[in-house]
mmCIF file of N, CA and C in Angstrom:
data_model
loop_
_atom_site.group_PDB
_atom_site.id
_atom_site.type_symbol
_atom_site.label_atom_id
_atom_site.label_comp_id
_atom_site.label_asym_id
_atom_site.label_seq_id
_atom_site.Cartn_x
_atom_site.Cartn_y
_atom_site.Cartn_z
ATOM 1 N N MET A 1 -18.731 -49.298 76.958
ATOM 2 C CA MET A 1 -19.835 -48.490 75.148
ATOM 3 C C MET A 1 -20.224 -47.637 75.269
ATOM 4 N N LYS A 2 -21.142 -46.975 76.293
ATOM 5 C CA LYS A 2 -21.987 -46.285 76.335
ATOM 6 C C LYS A 2 -21.079 -44.781 76.181
ATOM 7 N N LEU A 3 -19.820 -45.492 76.968
ATOM 8 C CA LEU A 3 -18.980 -43.815 77.314
ATOM 9 C C LEU A 3 -18.563 -43.635 76.023
ATOM 10 N N ILE A 4 -17.984 -44.525 74.983
ATOM 11 C CA ILE A 4 -16.958 -44.481 73.965
ATOM 12 C C ILE A 4 -17.932 -43.773 72.910
ATOM 13 N N LYS A 5 -19.277 -43.928 73.013
ATOM 14 C CA LYS A 5 -20.457 -43.708 72.278
ATOM 15 C C LYS A 5 -20.755 -42.490 72.610
ATOM 16 N N LEU A 6 -20.463 -42.106 73.311
ATOM 17 C CA LEU A 6 -21.312 -40.426 73.940
ATOM 18 C C LEU A 6 -19.808 -38.826 73.450
ATOM 19 N N ASN A 7 -18.205 -39.643 73.593
ATOM 20 C CA ASN A 7 -17.497 -40.040 73.839
ATOM 21 C C ASN A 7 -16.829 -39.025 72.452
ATOM 22 N N LEU A 8 -17.243 -40.541 71.295
ATOM 23 C CA LEU A 8 -17.632 -40.039 69.217
ATOM 24 C C LEU A 8 -18.334 -38.930 69.103
ATOM 25 N N LEU A 9 -19.579 -38.553 69.831
ATOM 26 C CA LEU A 9 -20.559 -38.205 69.758
ATOM 27 C C LEU A 9 -19.950 -36.536 69.936
ATOM 28 N N ILE A 10 -19.655 -36.382 71.089
ATOM 29 C CA ILE A 10 -18.972 -34.931 71.482
ATOM 30 C C ILE A 10 -17.611 -34.658 70.299
ATOM 31 N N LEU A 11 -16.462 -35.599 69.911
ATOM 32 C CA LEU A 11 -15.405 -35.470 68.645
ATOM 33 C C LEU A 11 -16.577 -35.119 67.926
ATOM 34 N N ILE A 12 -17.665 -35.704 66.740
ATOM 35 C CA ILE A 12 -18.192 -35.422 65.287
ATOM 36 C C ILE A 12 -18.996 -33.652 65.426
ATOM 37 N N VAL A 13 -19.539 -33.790 66.943
ATOM 38 C CA VAL A 13 -19.881 -31.376 67.424
ATOM 39 C C VAL A 13 -19.344 -30.919 66.698
ATOM 40 N N GLY A 14 -18.436 -31.299 68.007
ATOM 41 C CA GLY A 14 -17.137 -30.815 68.312
ATOM 42 C C GLY A 14 -16.357 -29.873 67.006
ATOM 43 N N VAL A 15 -15.961 -30.752 66.370
ATOM 44 C CA VAL A 15 -14.845 -30.269 64.385
ATOM 45 C C VAL A 15 -15.372 -30.173 63.757
ATOM 46 N N LEU A 16 -18.001 -30.380 63.432
ATOM 47 C CA LEU A 16 -18.738 -29.432 62.790
ATOM 48 C C LEU A 16 -18.751 -28.580 63.413
ATOM 49 N N LEU A 17 -18.990 -27.739 64.904
ATOM 50 C CA LEU A 17 -19.240 -26.647 65.104
ATOM 51 C C LEU A 17 -17.622 -25.764 65.114
ATOM 52 N N GLY A 18 -16.684 -25.861 64.725
ATOM 53 C CA GLY A 18 -15.072 -25.758 64.800
ATOM 54 C C GLY A 18 -14.769 -25.301 63.670
ATOM 55 N N ALA A 19 -15.474 -26.410 62.905
ATOM 56 C CA ALA A 19 -15.418 -26.071 60.739
ATOM 57 C C ALA A 19 -15.736 -24.709 60.699
ATOM 58 N N TRP A 20 -17.603 -24.607 61.455
ATOM 59 C CA TRP A 20 -18.282 -23.992 61.543
ATOM 60 C C TRP A 20 -17.398 -22.590 61.673
ATOM 61 N N VAL A 21 -17.268 -22.382 62.707
ATOM 62 C CA VAL A 21 -16.740 -20.891 63.610
ATOM 63 C C VAL A 21 -15.769 -21.039 62.820
ATOM 64 N N GLY A 22 -14.682 -21.836 62.317
ATOM 65 C CA GLY A 22 -12.954 -21.267 61.556
ATOM 66 C C GLY A 22 -13.599 -20.627 60.547
ATOM 67 N N SER A 23 -14.483 -20.726 59.414
ATOM 68 C CA SER A 23 -14.412 -21.057 58.229
ATOM 69 C C SER A 23 -15.442 -19.639 58.537
ATOM 70 N N ASN A 24 -16.626 -18.743 59.592
ATOM 71 C CA ASN A 24 -16.749 -17.679 59.237
ATOM 72 C C ASN A 24 -15.297 -16.932 59.969
ATOM 73 N N TRP A 25 -14.154 -17.641 60.931
ATOM 74 C CA TRP A 25 -14.063 -16.301 61.804
ATOM 75 C C TRP A 25 -12.106 -15.715 60.313
ATOM 76 N N ILE A 26 -12.092 -17.058 59.456
ATOM 77 C CA ILE A 26 -11.809 -16.676 58.729
ATOM 78 C C ILE A 26 -11.264 -15.437 57.334
ATOM 79 N N ARG A 27 -12.707 -15.256 57.581
ATOM 80 C CA ARG A 27 -13.792 -14.284 56.307
ATOM 81 C C ARG A 27 -13.373 -13.032 56.792
ATOM 82 N N ASP A 28 -13.759 -12.984 58.361
ATOM 83 C CA ASP A 28 -13.922 -11.950 58.983
ATOM 84 C C ASP A 28 -15.644 -11.632 58.998
ATOM 85 N N ARG A 29 -16.303 -13.139 59.774
ATOM 86 C CA ARG A 29 -17.893 -12.852 59.969
ATOM 87 C C ARG A 29 -18.457 -12.366 61.494
ATOM 88 N N ASP A 30 -19.123 -12.600 61.386
ATOM 89 C CA ASP A 30 -19.474 -12.996 62.958
ATOM 90 C C ASP A 30 -19.582 -14.491 62.594
ATOM 91 N N LEU A 31 -18.840 -14.960 63.777
ATOM 92 C CA LEU A 31 -19.021 -16.617 64.330
ATOM 93 C C LEU A 31 -19.719 -17.420 63.901
ATOM 94 N N PHE A 32 -20.805 -17.207 64.097
ATOM 95 C CA PHE A 32 -22.149 -18.340 63.853
ATOM 96 C C PHE A 32 -22.760 -17.561 62.725
ATOM 97 N N ALA A 33 -22.272 -16.783 61.727
ATOM 98 C CA ALA A 33 -22.760 -17.011 60.560
ATOM 99 C C ALA A 33 -23.556 -17.551 60.311
ATOM 100 N N ASN A 34 -23.773 -17.506 58.555
ATOM 101 C CA ASN A 34 -24.433 -18.736 58.057
ATOM 102 C C ASN A 34 -22.917 -19.400 56.890
ATOM 103 N N PRO A 35 -22.079 -19.845 57.148
ATOM 104 C CA PRO A 35 -21.309 -20.027 56.279
ATOM 105 C C PRO A 35 -21.238 -20.846 54.912
ATOM 106 N N PHE A 36 -22.104 -20.274 54.562
ATOM 107 C CA PHE A 36 -22.790 -20.662 52.426
ATOM 108 C C PHE A 36 -22.938 -20.025 52.146
ATOM 109 N N LYS A 37 -23.367 -18.609 52.722
ATOM 110 C CA LYS A 37 -24.207 -17.068 52.102
ATOM 111 C C LYS A 37 -22.496 -16.773 51.264
ATOM 112 N N GLN A 38 -22.874 -16.547 49.550
ATOM 113 C CA GLN A 38 -21.720 -16.197 49.398
ATOM 114 C C GLN A 38 -21.510 -14.321 49.920
ATOM 115 N N ASP A 39 -20.548 -14.125 49.417
ATOM 116 C CA ASP A 39 -20.019 -13.142 50.289
ATOM 117 C C ASP A 39 -21.130 -11.634 48.447
ATOM 118 N N THR A 40 -20.918 -10.547 49.451
ATOM 119 C CA THR A 40 -22.281 -9.642 48.489
ATOM 120 C C THR A 40 -20.973 -9.440 47.099
ATOM 121 N N VAL A 41 -21.336 -7.903 46.414
ATOM 122 C CA VAL A 41 -20.306 -7.824 45.237
ATOM 123 C C VAL A 41 -19.186 -6.364 46.622
ATOM 124 N N MET A 42 -20.482 -5.591 46.851
ATOM 125 C CA MET A 42 -20.059 -4.307 48.044
ATOM 126 C C MET A 42 -19.222 -5.657 49.503
ATOM 127 N N ASP A 43 -19.189 -6.516 49.277
ATOM 128 C CA ASP A 43 -18.201 -6.963 50.086
ATOM 129 C C ASP A 43 -16.916 -7.368 49.507
ATOM 130 N N LYS A 44 -16.806 -8.257 48.109
ATOM 131 C CA LYS A 44 -16.081 -8.149 47.837
ATOM 132 C C LYS A 44 -14.806 -6.957 47.263
ATOM 133 N N LEU A 45 -15.626 -5.602 46.341
ATOM 134 C CA LEU A 45 -15.041 -5.011 46.605
ATOM 135 C C LEU A 45 -14.321 -4.040 48.075
ATOM 136 N N LYS A 46 -14.700 -4.108 48.996
ATOM 137 C CA LYS A 46 -14.637 -3.471 50.415
ATOM 138 C C LYS A 46 -13.087 -4.155 50.044
ATOM 139 N N HIS A 47 -13.359 -5.836 49.974
ATOM 140 C CA HIS A 47 -11.809 -6.333 50.665
ATOM 141 C C HIS A 47 -11.247 -6.558 49.519
ATOM 142 N N THR A 48 -10.977 -5.755 48.634
ATOM 143 C CA THR A 48 -9.965 -5.141 47.357
ATOM 144 C C THR A 48 -9.545 -4.321 47.254
ATOM 145 N N GLY A 49 -10.821 -3.195 47.596
ATOM 146 C CA GLY A 49 -9.931 -2.307 47.340
ATOM 147 C C GLY A 49 -9.364 -1.960 49.221
ATOM 148 N N SER A 50 -9.059 -2.237 50.297
ATOM 149 C CA SER A 50 -8.149 -2.372 51.771
ATOM 150 C C SER A 50 -7.412 -3.368 50.753
ATOM 151 N N GLY A 51 -7.216 -3.872 50.157
ATOM 152 C CA GLY A 51 -5.814 -4.106 50.027
ATOM 153 C C GLY A 51 -5.229 -3.943 49.215
ATOM 154 N N LEU A 52 -5.590 -3.168 48.044
ATOM 155 C CA LEU A 52 -5.016 -2.186 47.041
ATOM 156 C C LEU A 52 -4.482 -0.293 47.702
ATOM 157 N N LEU A 53 -5.203 -0.373 48.883
ATOM 158 C CA LEU A 53 -4.589 0.886 49.459
ATOM 159 C C LEU A 53 -3.244 -0.082 50.452
ATOM 160 N N ASP A 54 -3.114 -1.217 50.660
ATOM 161 C CA ASP A 54 -2.566 -1.576 51.641
ATOM 162 C C ASP A 54 -1.130 -1.421 51.316
ATOM 163 N N SER A 55 -1.365 -2.059 49.500
ATOM 164 C CA SER A 55 -0.175 -2.425 49.267
ATOM 165 C C SER A 55 0.248 -0.788 48.211
ATOM 166 N N GLY A 56 -0.573 -0.298 47.405
ATOM 167 C CA GLY A 56 -0.299 1.284 48.023
ATOM 168 C C GLY A 56 0.796 2.256 48.679
ATOM 169 N N LYS A 57 0.191 1.953 49.999
ATOM 170 C CA LYS A 57 0.580 2.329 50.951
ATOM 171 C C LYS A 57 2.550 1.949 50.871
ATOM 172 N N ASP A 58 2.296 0.875 51.038
ATOM 173 C CA ASP A 58 3.449 0.178 50.804
ATOM 174 C C ASP A 58 4.481 0.913 50.130
ATOM 175 N N ALA A 59 3.924 1.059 48.973
ATOM 176 C CA ALA A 59 4.959 1.561 47.410
ATOM 177 C C ALA A 59 5.035 2.961 48.166
ATOM 178 N N LEU A 60 4.392 3.599 48.736
ATOM 179 C CA LEU A 60 5.214 5.215 48.618
ATOM 180 C C LEU A 60 6.263 4.792 50.081
ATOM 181 N N ASN A 61 6.062 4.578 50.957
ATOM 182 C CA ASN A 61 6.961 3.524 51.430
ATOM 183 C C ASN A 61 8.413 3.913 51.353
ATOM 184 N N LYS A 62 8.234 2.696 50.401
ATOM 185 C CA LYS A 62 9.308 2.466 49.456
ATOM 186 C C LYS A 62 9.863 4.101 49.343
ATOM 187 N N LEU A 63 8.843 4.063 48.506
ATOM 188 C CA LEU A 63 9.499 5.103 47.635
ATOM 189 C C LEU A 63 10.539 5.587 48.334
ATOM 190 N N THR A 64 10.173 6.157 49.454
ATOM 191 C CA THR A 64 10.753 8.165 50.262
ATOM 192 C C THR A 64 11.888 7.709 51.086
ATOM 193 N N LYS A 65 12.032 5.783 51.307
ATOM 194 C CA LYS A 65 12.961 5.839 52.082
ATOM 195 C C LYS A 65 14.854 5.629 51.409
#
């Protein structure tokens, strides 16, 4: 019974830690940063701007081919 409780505790801690690290990994942040911290306006602008540059680059490549 003691072994089952220990395994269950390890499973719960592993799932919580995995969700925390996974959330930060998806958002391109430090892995152990606070996942509930909101992005600043500058971070949002950088993300949007890089997306616009990539789509513009793709459009130019299609026009030149």
